Structure formats: structure tokens, C-alpha cells
mmCIF file of C-alpha atoms in Angstrom:
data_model
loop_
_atom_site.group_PDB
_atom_site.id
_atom_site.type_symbol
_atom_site.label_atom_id
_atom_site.label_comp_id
_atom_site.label_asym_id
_atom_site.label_seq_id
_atom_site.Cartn_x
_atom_site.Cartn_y
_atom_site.Cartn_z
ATOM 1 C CA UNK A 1 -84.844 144.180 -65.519
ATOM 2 C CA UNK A 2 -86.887 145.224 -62.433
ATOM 3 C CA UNK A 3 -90.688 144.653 -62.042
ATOM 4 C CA UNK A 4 -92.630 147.806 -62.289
ATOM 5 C CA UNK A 5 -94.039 148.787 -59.161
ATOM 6 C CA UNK A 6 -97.479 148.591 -59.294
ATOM 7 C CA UNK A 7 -98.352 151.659 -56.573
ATOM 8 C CA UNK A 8 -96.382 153.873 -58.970
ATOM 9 C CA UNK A 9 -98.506 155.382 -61.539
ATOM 10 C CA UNK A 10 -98.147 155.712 -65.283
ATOM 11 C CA UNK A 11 -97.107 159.204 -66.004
ATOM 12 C CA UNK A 12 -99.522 161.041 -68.493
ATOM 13 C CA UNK A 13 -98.212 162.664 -72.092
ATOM 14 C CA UNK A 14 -100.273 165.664 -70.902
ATOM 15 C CA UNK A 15 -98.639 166.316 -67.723
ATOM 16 C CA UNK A 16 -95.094 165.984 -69.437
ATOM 17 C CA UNK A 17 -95.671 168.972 -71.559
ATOM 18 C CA UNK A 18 -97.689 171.130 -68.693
ATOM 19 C CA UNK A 19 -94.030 170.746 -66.961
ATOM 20 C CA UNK A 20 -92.302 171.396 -69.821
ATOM 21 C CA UNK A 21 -93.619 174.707 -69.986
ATOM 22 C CA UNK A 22 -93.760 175.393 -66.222
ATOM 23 C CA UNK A 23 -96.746 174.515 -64.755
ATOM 24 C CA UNK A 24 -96.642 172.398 -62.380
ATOM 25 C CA UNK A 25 -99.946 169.516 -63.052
ATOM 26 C CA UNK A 26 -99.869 168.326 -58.950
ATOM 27 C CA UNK A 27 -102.591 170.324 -57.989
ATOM 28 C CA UNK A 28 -104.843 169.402 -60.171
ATOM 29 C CA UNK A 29 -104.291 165.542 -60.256
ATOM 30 C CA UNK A 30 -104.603 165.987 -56.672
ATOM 31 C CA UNK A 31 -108.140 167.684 -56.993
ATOM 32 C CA UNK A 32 -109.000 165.239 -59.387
ATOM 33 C CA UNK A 33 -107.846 162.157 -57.535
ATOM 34 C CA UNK A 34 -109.893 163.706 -53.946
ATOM 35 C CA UNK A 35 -113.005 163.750 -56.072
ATOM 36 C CA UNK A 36 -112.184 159.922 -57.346
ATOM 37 C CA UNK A 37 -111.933 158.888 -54.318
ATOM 38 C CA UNK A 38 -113.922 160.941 -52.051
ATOM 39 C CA UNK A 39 -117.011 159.014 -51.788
ATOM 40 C CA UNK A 40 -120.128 158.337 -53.800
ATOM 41 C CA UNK A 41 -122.174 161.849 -52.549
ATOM 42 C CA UNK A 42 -118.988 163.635 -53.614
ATOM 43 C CA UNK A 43 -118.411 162.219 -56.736
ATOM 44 C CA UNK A 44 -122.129 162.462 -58.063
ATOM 45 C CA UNK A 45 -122.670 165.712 -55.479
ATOM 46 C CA UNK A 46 -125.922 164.021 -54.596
ATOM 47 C CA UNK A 47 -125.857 165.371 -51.113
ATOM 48 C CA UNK A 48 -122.741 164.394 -49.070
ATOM 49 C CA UNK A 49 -121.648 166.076 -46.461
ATOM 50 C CA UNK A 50 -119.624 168.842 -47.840
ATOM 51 C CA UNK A 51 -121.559 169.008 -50.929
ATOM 52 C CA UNK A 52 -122.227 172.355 -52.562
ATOM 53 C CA UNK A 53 -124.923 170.667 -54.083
ATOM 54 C CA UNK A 54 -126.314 171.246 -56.939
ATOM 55 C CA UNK A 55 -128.006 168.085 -57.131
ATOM 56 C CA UNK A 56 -129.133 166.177 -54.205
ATOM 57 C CA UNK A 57 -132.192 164.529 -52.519
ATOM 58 C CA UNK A 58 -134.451 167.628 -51.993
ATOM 59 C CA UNK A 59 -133.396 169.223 -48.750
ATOM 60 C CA UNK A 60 -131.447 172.575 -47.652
ATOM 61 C CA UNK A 61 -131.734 173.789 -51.348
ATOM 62 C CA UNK A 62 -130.445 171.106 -53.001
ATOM 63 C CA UNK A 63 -132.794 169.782 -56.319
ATOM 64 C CA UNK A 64 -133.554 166.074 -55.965
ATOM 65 C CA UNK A 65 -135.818 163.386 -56.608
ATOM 66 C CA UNK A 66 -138.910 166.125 -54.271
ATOM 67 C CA UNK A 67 -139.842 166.826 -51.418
ATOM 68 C CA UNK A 68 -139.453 164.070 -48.427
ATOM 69 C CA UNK A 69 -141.641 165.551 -46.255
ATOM 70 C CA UNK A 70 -145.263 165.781 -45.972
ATOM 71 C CA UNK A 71 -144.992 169.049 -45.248
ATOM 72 C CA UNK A 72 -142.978 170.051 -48.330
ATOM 73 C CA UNK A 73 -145.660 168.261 -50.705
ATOM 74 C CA UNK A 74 -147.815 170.485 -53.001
ATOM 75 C CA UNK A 75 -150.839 170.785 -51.379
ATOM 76 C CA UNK A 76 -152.094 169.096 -54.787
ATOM 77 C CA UNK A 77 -150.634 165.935 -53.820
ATOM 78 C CA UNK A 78 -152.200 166.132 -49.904
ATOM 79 C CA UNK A 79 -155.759 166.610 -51.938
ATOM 80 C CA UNK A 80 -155.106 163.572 -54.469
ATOM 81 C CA UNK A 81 -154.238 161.666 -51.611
ATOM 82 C CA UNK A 82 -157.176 162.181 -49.686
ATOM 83 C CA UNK A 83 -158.742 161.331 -53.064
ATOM 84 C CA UNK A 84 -157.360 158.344 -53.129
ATOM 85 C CA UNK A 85 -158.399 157.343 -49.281
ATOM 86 C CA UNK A 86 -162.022 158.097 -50.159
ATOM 87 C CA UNK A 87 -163.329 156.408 -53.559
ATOM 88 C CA UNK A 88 -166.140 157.565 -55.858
ATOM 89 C CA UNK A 89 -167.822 155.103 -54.663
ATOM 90 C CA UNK A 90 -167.641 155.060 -51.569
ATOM 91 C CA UNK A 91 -168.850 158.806 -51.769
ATOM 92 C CA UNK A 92 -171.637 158.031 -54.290
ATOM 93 C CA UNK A 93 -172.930 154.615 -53.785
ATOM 94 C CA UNK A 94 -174.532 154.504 -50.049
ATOM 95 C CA UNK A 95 -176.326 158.142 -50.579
ATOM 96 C CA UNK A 96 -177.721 157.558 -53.586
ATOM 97 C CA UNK A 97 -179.210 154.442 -52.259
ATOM 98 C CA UNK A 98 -180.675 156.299 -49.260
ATOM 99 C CA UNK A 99 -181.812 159.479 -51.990
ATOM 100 C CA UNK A 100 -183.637 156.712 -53.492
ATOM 101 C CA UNK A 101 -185.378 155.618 -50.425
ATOM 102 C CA UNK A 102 -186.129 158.706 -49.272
ATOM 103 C CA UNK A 103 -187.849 159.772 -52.598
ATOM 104 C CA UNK A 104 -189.430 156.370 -52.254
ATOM 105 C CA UNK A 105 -190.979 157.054 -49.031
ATOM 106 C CA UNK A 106 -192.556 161.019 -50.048
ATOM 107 C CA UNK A 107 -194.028 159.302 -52.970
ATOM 108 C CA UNK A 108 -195.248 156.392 -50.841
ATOM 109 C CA UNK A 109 -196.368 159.128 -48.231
ATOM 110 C CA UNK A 110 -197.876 162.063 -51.228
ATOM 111 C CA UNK A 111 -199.823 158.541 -53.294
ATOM 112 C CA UNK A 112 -200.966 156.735 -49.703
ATOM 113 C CA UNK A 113 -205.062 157.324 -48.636
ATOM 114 C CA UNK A 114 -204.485 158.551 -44.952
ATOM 115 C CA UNK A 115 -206.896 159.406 -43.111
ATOM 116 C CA UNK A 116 -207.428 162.036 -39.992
ATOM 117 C CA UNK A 117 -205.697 160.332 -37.747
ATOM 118 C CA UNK A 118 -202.389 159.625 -39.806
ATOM 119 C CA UNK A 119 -202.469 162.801 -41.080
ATOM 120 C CA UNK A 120 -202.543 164.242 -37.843
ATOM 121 C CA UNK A 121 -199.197 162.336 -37.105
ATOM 122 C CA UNK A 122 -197.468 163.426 -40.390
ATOM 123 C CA UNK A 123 -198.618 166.486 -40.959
ATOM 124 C CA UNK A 124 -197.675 169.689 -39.691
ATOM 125 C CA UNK A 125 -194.593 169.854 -39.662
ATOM 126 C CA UNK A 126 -194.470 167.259 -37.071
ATOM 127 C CA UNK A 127 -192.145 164.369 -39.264
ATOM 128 C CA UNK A 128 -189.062 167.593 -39.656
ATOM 129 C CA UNK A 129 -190.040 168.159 -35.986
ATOM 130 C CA UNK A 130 -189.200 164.318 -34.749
ATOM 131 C CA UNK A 131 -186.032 164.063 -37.212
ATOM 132 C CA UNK A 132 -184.739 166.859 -35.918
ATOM 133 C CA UNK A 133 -185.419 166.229 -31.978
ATOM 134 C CA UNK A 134 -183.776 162.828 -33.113
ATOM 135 C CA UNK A 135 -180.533 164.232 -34.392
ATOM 136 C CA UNK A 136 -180.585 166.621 -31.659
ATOM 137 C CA UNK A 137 -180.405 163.644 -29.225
ATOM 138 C CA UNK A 138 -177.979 161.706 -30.880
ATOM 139 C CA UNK A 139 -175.489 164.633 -31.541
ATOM 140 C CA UNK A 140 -175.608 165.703 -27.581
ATOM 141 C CA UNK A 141 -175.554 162.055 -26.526
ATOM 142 C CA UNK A 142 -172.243 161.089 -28.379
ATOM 143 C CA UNK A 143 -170.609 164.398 -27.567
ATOM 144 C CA UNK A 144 -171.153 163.505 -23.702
ATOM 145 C CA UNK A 145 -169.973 160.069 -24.302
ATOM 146 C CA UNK A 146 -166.641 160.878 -26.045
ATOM 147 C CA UNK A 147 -165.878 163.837 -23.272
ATOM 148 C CA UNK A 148 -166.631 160.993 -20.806
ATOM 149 C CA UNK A 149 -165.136 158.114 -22.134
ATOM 150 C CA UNK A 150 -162.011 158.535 -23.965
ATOM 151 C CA UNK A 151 -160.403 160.606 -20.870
ATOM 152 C CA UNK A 152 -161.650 157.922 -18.609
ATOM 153 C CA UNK A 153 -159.723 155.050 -21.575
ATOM 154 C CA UNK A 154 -156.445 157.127 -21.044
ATOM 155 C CA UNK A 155 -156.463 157.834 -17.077
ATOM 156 C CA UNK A 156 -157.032 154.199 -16.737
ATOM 157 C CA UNK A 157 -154.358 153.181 -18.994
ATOM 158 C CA UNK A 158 -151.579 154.921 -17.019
ATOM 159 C CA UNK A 159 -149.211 153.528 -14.302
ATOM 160 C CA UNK A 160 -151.315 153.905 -11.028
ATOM 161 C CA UNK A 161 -154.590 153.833 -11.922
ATOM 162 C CA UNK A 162 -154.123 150.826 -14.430
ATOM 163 C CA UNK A 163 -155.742 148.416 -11.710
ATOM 164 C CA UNK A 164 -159.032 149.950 -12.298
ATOM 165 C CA UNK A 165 -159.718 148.901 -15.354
ATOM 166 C CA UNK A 166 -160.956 145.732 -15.251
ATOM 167 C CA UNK A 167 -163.557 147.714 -12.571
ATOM 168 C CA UNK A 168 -164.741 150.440 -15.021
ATOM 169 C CA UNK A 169 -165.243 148.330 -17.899
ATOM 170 C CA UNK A 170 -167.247 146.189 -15.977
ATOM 171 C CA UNK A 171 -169.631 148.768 -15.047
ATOM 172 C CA UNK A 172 -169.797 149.594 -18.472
ATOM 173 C CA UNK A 173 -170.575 146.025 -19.408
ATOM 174 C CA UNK A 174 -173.616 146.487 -16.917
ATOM 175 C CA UNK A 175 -174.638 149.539 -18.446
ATOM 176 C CA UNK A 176 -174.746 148.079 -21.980
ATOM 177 C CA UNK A 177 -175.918 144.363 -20.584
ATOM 178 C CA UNK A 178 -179.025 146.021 -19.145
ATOM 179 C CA UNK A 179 -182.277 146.301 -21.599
ATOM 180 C CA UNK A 180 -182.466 149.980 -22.843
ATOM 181 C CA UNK A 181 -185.801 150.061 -22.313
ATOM 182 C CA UNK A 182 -185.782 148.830 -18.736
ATOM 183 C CA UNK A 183 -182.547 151.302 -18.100
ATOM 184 C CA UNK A 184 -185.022 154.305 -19.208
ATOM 185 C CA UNK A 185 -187.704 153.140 -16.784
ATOM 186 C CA UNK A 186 -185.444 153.242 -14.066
ATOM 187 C CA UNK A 187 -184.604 156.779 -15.067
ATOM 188 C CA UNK A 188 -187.589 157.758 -15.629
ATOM 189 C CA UNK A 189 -188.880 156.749 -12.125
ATOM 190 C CA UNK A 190 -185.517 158.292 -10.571
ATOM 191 C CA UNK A 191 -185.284 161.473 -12.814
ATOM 192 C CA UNK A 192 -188.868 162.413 -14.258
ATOM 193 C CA UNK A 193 -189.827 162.229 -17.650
ATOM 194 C CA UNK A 194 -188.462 164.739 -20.489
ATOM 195 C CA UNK A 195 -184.962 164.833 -22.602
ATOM 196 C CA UNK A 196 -182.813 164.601 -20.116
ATOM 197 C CA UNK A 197 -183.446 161.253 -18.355
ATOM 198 C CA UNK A 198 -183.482 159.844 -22.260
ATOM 199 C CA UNK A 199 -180.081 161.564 -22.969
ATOM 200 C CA UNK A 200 -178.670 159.637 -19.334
ATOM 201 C CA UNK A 201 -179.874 156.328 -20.768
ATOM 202 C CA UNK A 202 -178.152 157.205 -24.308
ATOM 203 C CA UNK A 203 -175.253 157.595 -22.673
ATOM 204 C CA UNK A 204 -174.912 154.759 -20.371
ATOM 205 C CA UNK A 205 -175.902 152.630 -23.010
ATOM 206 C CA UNK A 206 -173.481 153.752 -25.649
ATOM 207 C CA UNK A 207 -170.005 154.400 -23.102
ATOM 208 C CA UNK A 208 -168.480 150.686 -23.268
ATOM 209 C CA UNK A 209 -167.561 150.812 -27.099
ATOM 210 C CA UNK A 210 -166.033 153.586 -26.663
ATOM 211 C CA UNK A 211 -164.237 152.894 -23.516
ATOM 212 C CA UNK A 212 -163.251 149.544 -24.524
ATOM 213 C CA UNK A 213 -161.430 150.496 -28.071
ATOM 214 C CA UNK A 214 -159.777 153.527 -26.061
ATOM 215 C CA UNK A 215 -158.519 151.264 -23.524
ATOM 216 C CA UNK A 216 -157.569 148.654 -25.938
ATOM 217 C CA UNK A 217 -155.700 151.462 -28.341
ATOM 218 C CA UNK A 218 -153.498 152.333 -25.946
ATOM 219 C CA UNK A 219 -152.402 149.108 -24.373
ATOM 220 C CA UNK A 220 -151.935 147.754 -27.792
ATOM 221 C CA UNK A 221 -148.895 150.256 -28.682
ATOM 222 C CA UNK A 222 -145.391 148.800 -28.884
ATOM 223 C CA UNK A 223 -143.513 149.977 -25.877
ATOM 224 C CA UNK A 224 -139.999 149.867 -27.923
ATOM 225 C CA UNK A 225 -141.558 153.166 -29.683
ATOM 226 C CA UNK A 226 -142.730 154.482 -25.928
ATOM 227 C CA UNK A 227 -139.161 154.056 -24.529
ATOM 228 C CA UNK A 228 -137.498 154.907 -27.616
ATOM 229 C CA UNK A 229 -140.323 158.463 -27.386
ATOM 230 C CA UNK A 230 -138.754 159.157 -23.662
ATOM 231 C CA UNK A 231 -135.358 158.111 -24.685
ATOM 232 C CA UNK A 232 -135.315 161.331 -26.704
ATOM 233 C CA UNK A 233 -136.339 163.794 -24.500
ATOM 234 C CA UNK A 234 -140.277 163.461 -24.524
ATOM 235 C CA UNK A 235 -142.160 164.501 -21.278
ATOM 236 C CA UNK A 236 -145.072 161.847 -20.501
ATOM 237 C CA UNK A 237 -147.621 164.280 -21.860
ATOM 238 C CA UNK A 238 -145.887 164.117 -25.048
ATOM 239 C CA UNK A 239 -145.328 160.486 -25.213
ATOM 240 C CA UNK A 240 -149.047 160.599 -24.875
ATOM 241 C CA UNK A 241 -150.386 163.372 -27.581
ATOM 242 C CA UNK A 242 -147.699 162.705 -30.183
ATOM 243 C CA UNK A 243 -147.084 158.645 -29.933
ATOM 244 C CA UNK A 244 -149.835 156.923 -27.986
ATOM 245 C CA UNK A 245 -152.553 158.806 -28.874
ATOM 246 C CA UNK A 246 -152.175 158.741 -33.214
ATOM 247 C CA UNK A 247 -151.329 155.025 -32.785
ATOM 248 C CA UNK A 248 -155.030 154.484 -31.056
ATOM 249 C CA UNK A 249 -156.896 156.475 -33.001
ATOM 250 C CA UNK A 250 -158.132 153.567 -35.601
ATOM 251 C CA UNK A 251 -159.236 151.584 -32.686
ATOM 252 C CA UNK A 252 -160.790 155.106 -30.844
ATOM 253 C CA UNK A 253 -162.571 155.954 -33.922
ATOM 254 C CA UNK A 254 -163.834 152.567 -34.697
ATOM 255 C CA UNK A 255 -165.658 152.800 -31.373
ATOM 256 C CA UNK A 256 -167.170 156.049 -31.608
ATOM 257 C CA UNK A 257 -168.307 154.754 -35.043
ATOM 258 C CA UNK A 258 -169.941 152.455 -33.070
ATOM 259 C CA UNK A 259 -171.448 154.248 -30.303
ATOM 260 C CA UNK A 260 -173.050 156.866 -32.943
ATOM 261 C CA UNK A 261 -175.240 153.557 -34.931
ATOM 262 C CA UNK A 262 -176.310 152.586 -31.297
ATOM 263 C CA UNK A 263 -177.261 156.482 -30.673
ATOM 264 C CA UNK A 264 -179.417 156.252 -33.610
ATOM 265 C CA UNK A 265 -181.249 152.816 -32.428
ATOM 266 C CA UNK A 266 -181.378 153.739 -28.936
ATOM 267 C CA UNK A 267 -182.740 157.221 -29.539
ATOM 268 C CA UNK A 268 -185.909 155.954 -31.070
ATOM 269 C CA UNK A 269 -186.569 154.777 -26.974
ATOM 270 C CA UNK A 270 -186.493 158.315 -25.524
ATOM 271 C CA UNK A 271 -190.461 158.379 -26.836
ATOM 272 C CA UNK A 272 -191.879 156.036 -23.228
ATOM 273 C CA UNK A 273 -189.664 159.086 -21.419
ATOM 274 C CA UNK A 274 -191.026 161.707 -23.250
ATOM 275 C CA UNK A 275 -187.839 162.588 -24.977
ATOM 276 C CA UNK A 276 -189.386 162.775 -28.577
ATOM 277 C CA UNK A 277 -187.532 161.853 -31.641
ATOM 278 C CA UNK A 278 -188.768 159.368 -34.321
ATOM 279 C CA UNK A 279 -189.792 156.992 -31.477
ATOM 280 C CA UNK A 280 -193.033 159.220 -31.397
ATOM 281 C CA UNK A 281 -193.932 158.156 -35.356
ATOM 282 C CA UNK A 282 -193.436 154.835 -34.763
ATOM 283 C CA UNK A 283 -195.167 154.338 -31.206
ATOM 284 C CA UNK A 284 -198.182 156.383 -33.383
ATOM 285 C CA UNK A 285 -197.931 154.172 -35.785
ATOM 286 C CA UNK A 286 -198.430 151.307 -33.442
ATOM 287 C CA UNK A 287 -201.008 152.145 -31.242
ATOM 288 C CA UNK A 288 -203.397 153.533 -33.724
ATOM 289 C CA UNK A 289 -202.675 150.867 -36.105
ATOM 290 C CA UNK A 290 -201.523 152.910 -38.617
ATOM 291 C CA UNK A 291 -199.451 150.975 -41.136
ATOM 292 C CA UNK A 292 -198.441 154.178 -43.232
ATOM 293 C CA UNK A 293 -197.269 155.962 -40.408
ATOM 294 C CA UNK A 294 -194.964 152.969 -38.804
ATOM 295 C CA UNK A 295 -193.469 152.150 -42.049
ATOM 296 C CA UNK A 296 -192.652 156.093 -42.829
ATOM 297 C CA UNK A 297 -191.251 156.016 -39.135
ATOM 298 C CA UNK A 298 -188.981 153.352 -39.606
ATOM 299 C CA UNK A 299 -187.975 154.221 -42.734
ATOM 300 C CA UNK A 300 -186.982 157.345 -41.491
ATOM 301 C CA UNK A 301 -184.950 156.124 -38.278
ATOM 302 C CA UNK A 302 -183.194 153.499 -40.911
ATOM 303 C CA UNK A 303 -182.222 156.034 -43.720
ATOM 304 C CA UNK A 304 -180.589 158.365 -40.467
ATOM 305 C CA UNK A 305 -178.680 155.811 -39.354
ATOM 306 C CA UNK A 306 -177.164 154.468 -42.595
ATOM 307 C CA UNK A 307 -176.430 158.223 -42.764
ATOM 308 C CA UNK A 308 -174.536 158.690 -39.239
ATOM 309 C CA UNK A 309 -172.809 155.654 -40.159
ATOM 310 C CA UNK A 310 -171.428 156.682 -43.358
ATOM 311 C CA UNK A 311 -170.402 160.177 -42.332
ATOM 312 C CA UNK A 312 -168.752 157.928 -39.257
ATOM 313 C CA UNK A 313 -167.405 156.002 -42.060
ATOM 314 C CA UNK A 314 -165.571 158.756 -43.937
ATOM 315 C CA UNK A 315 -164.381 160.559 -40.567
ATOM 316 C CA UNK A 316 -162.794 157.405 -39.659
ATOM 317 C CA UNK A 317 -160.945 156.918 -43.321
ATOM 318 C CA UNK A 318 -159.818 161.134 -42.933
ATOM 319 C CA UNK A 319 -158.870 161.410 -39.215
ATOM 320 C CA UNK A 320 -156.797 158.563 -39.645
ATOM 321 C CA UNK A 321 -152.955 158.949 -39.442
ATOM 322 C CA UNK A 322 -151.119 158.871 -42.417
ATOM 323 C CA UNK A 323 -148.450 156.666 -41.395
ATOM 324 C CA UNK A 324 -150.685 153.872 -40.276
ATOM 325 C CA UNK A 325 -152.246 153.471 -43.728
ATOM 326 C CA UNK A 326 -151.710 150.567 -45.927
ATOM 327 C CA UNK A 327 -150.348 151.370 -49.030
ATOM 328 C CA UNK A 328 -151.919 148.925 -51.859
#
């Protein structure tokens, strides 16, 4: 008696009487045996390639586990995860510390004995006056440096002028390396007194952090992803807005962060050029001997720049790319 041959398959009750009354089974074993064998995606139609797809991962109409793309999110989910970037308390604690001080200082300032000549410094409308000239220089002065300085970080980061750099950030250097005070002078000799020889030293003074992270951004970017950018068809101008430039952007943004803080501080100097700002308060404060008016002077220039550093703060945690977040 012969082995069995084990290639040769049982033959099924069912079919026998299907043939016995004329219909021939083949077919459908053979539909049933191509979706056996055809593959995982076929068999579970979870999105193979010739799926029909009724099931499948979420794309070209097929229902799924959602969407894969950012874009196909719920714009639900794009708010709770900007929720979850920014914290309550990292919304909450920081201003209500500087509400605190600020209601601290009006009661300090509505309580306090002053007499003629502090009230002449206060009063008046002159402490809105000096905040606002303050903002006013620090807004202008970091909108000149990031027009200057980030455009300079990328031209000096390409091929041919990539020699340079060494020589631009060491006039930078010298620009921040110099006393602010003594760098104002100097203006203020060449250029005359008034807001805009204060606005030049701002902006001297607060390039280099700036110019430095931009610099550093870009160099720091795995050239695997550059080549593998141009290996697909990207024109250099591409390969810089769509690659180089989100992969800098923590490092960019950490450095305007810091340039704004040393706006703030440096801004309070534009008062021995005539620039205004808080700088008048305090230098009032000073030179009459005036302790109520220094300490509401400082206060003031403090509180402003825990403020531009916070909203830096928050810019830095939104602007961010997605991609280079670390998920916890």
C-alpha cells in the first residue's frame, strides 16, 4: 500500500456533493485558497495593495486606527497638544508673581510720603511715559537685530562665504566685549544725543547671541538629511527653508530669547544719550537721592524683563517644530 502523497489534498464531503449535482467547487476553492495565501493585508484587508478596503490604516478612504498625518488631526487634538507644550503653570505661576509685585509697588508708591521733588518724577503721567519709551526701544532694537543677524548666520553658513565666519563673530564679540555704557559714549560723541544713537548701541550690544546660535543651528544639522534633501529633488533654497532652517530654530530662538533680556537691561542706558526709558526714573532716583523713586524704577525695569522673558519663553515652546519635541 502506497504512501499518501502529502501535496495532494484531502477531498472535502462538501465538494463531493456540489459535483454530484453539477457544480463544479474549483472556483471557489481557488478564491478561497488566493485569499489564504495572498498575504497578511489581503487576508485581514488592512490596506494591501489591491485592497478594496474596508478596513485599513486611515488613508485613501480606508477606516483605520486615524489619521497619520498632522494635517488630518482634528484641530481638537492640534489645541490639546499645544496644551500640553505649555502647562498651567507655566502660564500662571511667573505672572502672578509679577501681578503681585506690581500691586506691591502702587501700594508702596499710593502709602509712601513723597515729597515735591519725587512727585515731580512720578507723577504726571511721566512713569506710563518711561515704560512705554522703554518697550518702544526694546521692541525696535530686537526687530533690527533679528533682520540683521539671522540673514547674516545663514549667508555665512553657506559654501563660499563660510570663511568669514570666524571674522564676523569676532566683531560681534567686540561689540558685546565693550562696556555698554562706554559703547553709548562713543555714539553719542559720533552721532548726537537722542533715540537713535541709544537704539545703535542696543543693537551692537545685543547681535552676537543671536548670530552665534544662528550660526551654530545651522552647522549643527546632520548632512545625511541635507544630501538625502537634494537627493530628492530639493533646490538649495529648499534644502534651506524646509530642512536647515526648522532644525535651527531651537538654537535661533534660544538666542533671540536672549538678546530680548539684554534689550531690557541695556535699554535702561539710553537715559546718559537722551534716549529715555526707565533709565530716566532711576538716574532721578539717584541724583536727587530719592529712595522711593529708584526702588519704583527698578522695580519697574525688573517686572518688564521677567515679562519679555516669559513671553520669549512661551514663543520659544510654540514656534518650535513639532518633530523635534521630546515626547515624555
Amino acid at each position: 500500500m502506497s504512501e499518501q502523497d502529502p501535496r495532494r489534498r484531502p477531498r472535502d464531503p462538501a465538494e463531493d456533493r456540489e459535483t454530484a449535482r453539477g457544480h463544479d467547487p474549483a472556483p471557489e476553492r481557488l478564491a478561497r485558497t488566493a485569499t489564504r495565501y495572498d498575504g497578511p493585508h489581503r487576508a485581514r484587508g488592512d490596506g494591501g495593495p489591491q485592497d478594496d478596503g474596508r478596513e485599513g490604516d486611515g488613508r485613501d478612504g480606508r477606516e483605520g486606527d486615524g489619521p497619520r498625518d498632522e494635517h488630518d488631526a482634528p484641530r481638537g487634538g492640534r489645541v490639546e497638544r499645544a496644551t500640553r507644550r505649555i502647562g498651567w503653570r507655566k502660564l500662571t505661576f511667573l505672572p502672578l508673581v509679577l501681578a503681585l509685585a506690581l500691586l506691591g509697588t502702587w501700594l508702596y508708591y499710593d502709602t509712601a510720603t513723597l515729597d515735591v521733588i519725587a512727585r515731580n518724577s512720578l507723577g504726571g503721567g511721566n512713569i506710563w511715559l518711561r515704560v512705554r519709551q522703554h518697550i518702544q526701544l526694546t521692541v525696535i532694537s530686537t526687530f533690527f537685530v533679528l533682520i540683521i543677524a539671522i540673514p547674516l548666520g545663514i549667508l555665512l553658513t553657506r559654501q563660499r562665504l563660510r570663511k568669514a565666519a570666524p571674522v564676523a563673530v569676532a566683531f560681534a564679540n567686540i561689540g558685546q566685549a565693550t562696556p555698554a555704557l562706554g559703547l553709548l559714549a562713543l555714539l553719542v560723541i559720533w552721532l548726537g544725543t537722542g533715540e537713535f544713537p541709544a537704539l545703535v548701541g542696543i543693537i551692537i550690544y545685543a547681535i552676537l547671541p543671536v548670530l552665534s546660535n544662528t550660526i551654530a543651528g545651522l552647522r549643527a544639522n546632520d548632512p545625511t538629511l541635507l544630501e538625502a534633501a537634494r537627493g530628492i529633488g530639493m533646490s538649495p533654497l529648499m534644502v534651506l527653508g524646509r530642512v536647515e532652517l526648522p532644525l535651527a530654530v531651537p538654537l535661533i530662538l534660544s538666542g533671540v530669547r536672549t538678546a530680548l533680556v539684554l534689550n531690557v537691561g541695556t535699554a535702561t542706558l539710553a537715559t546718559f544719550g537722551g534716549g529715555g526709558g526707565l533709565g530716566d526714573i532711576i538716574t532721578a532716583g539717584i541724583t536727587n537721592q530719592r529712595m522711593s523713586v529708584l526702588v519704583i524704577g527698578s522695580i519697574l525695569t525688573i517686572v518688564l524683563a521677567l515679562l519679555v522673558d516669559w513671553l520669549a519663553s512661551l514663543a520659544e515652546l510654540l514656534l518650535r517644530p513639532r518633530g523635534l519635541e521630546v515626547s515624555s
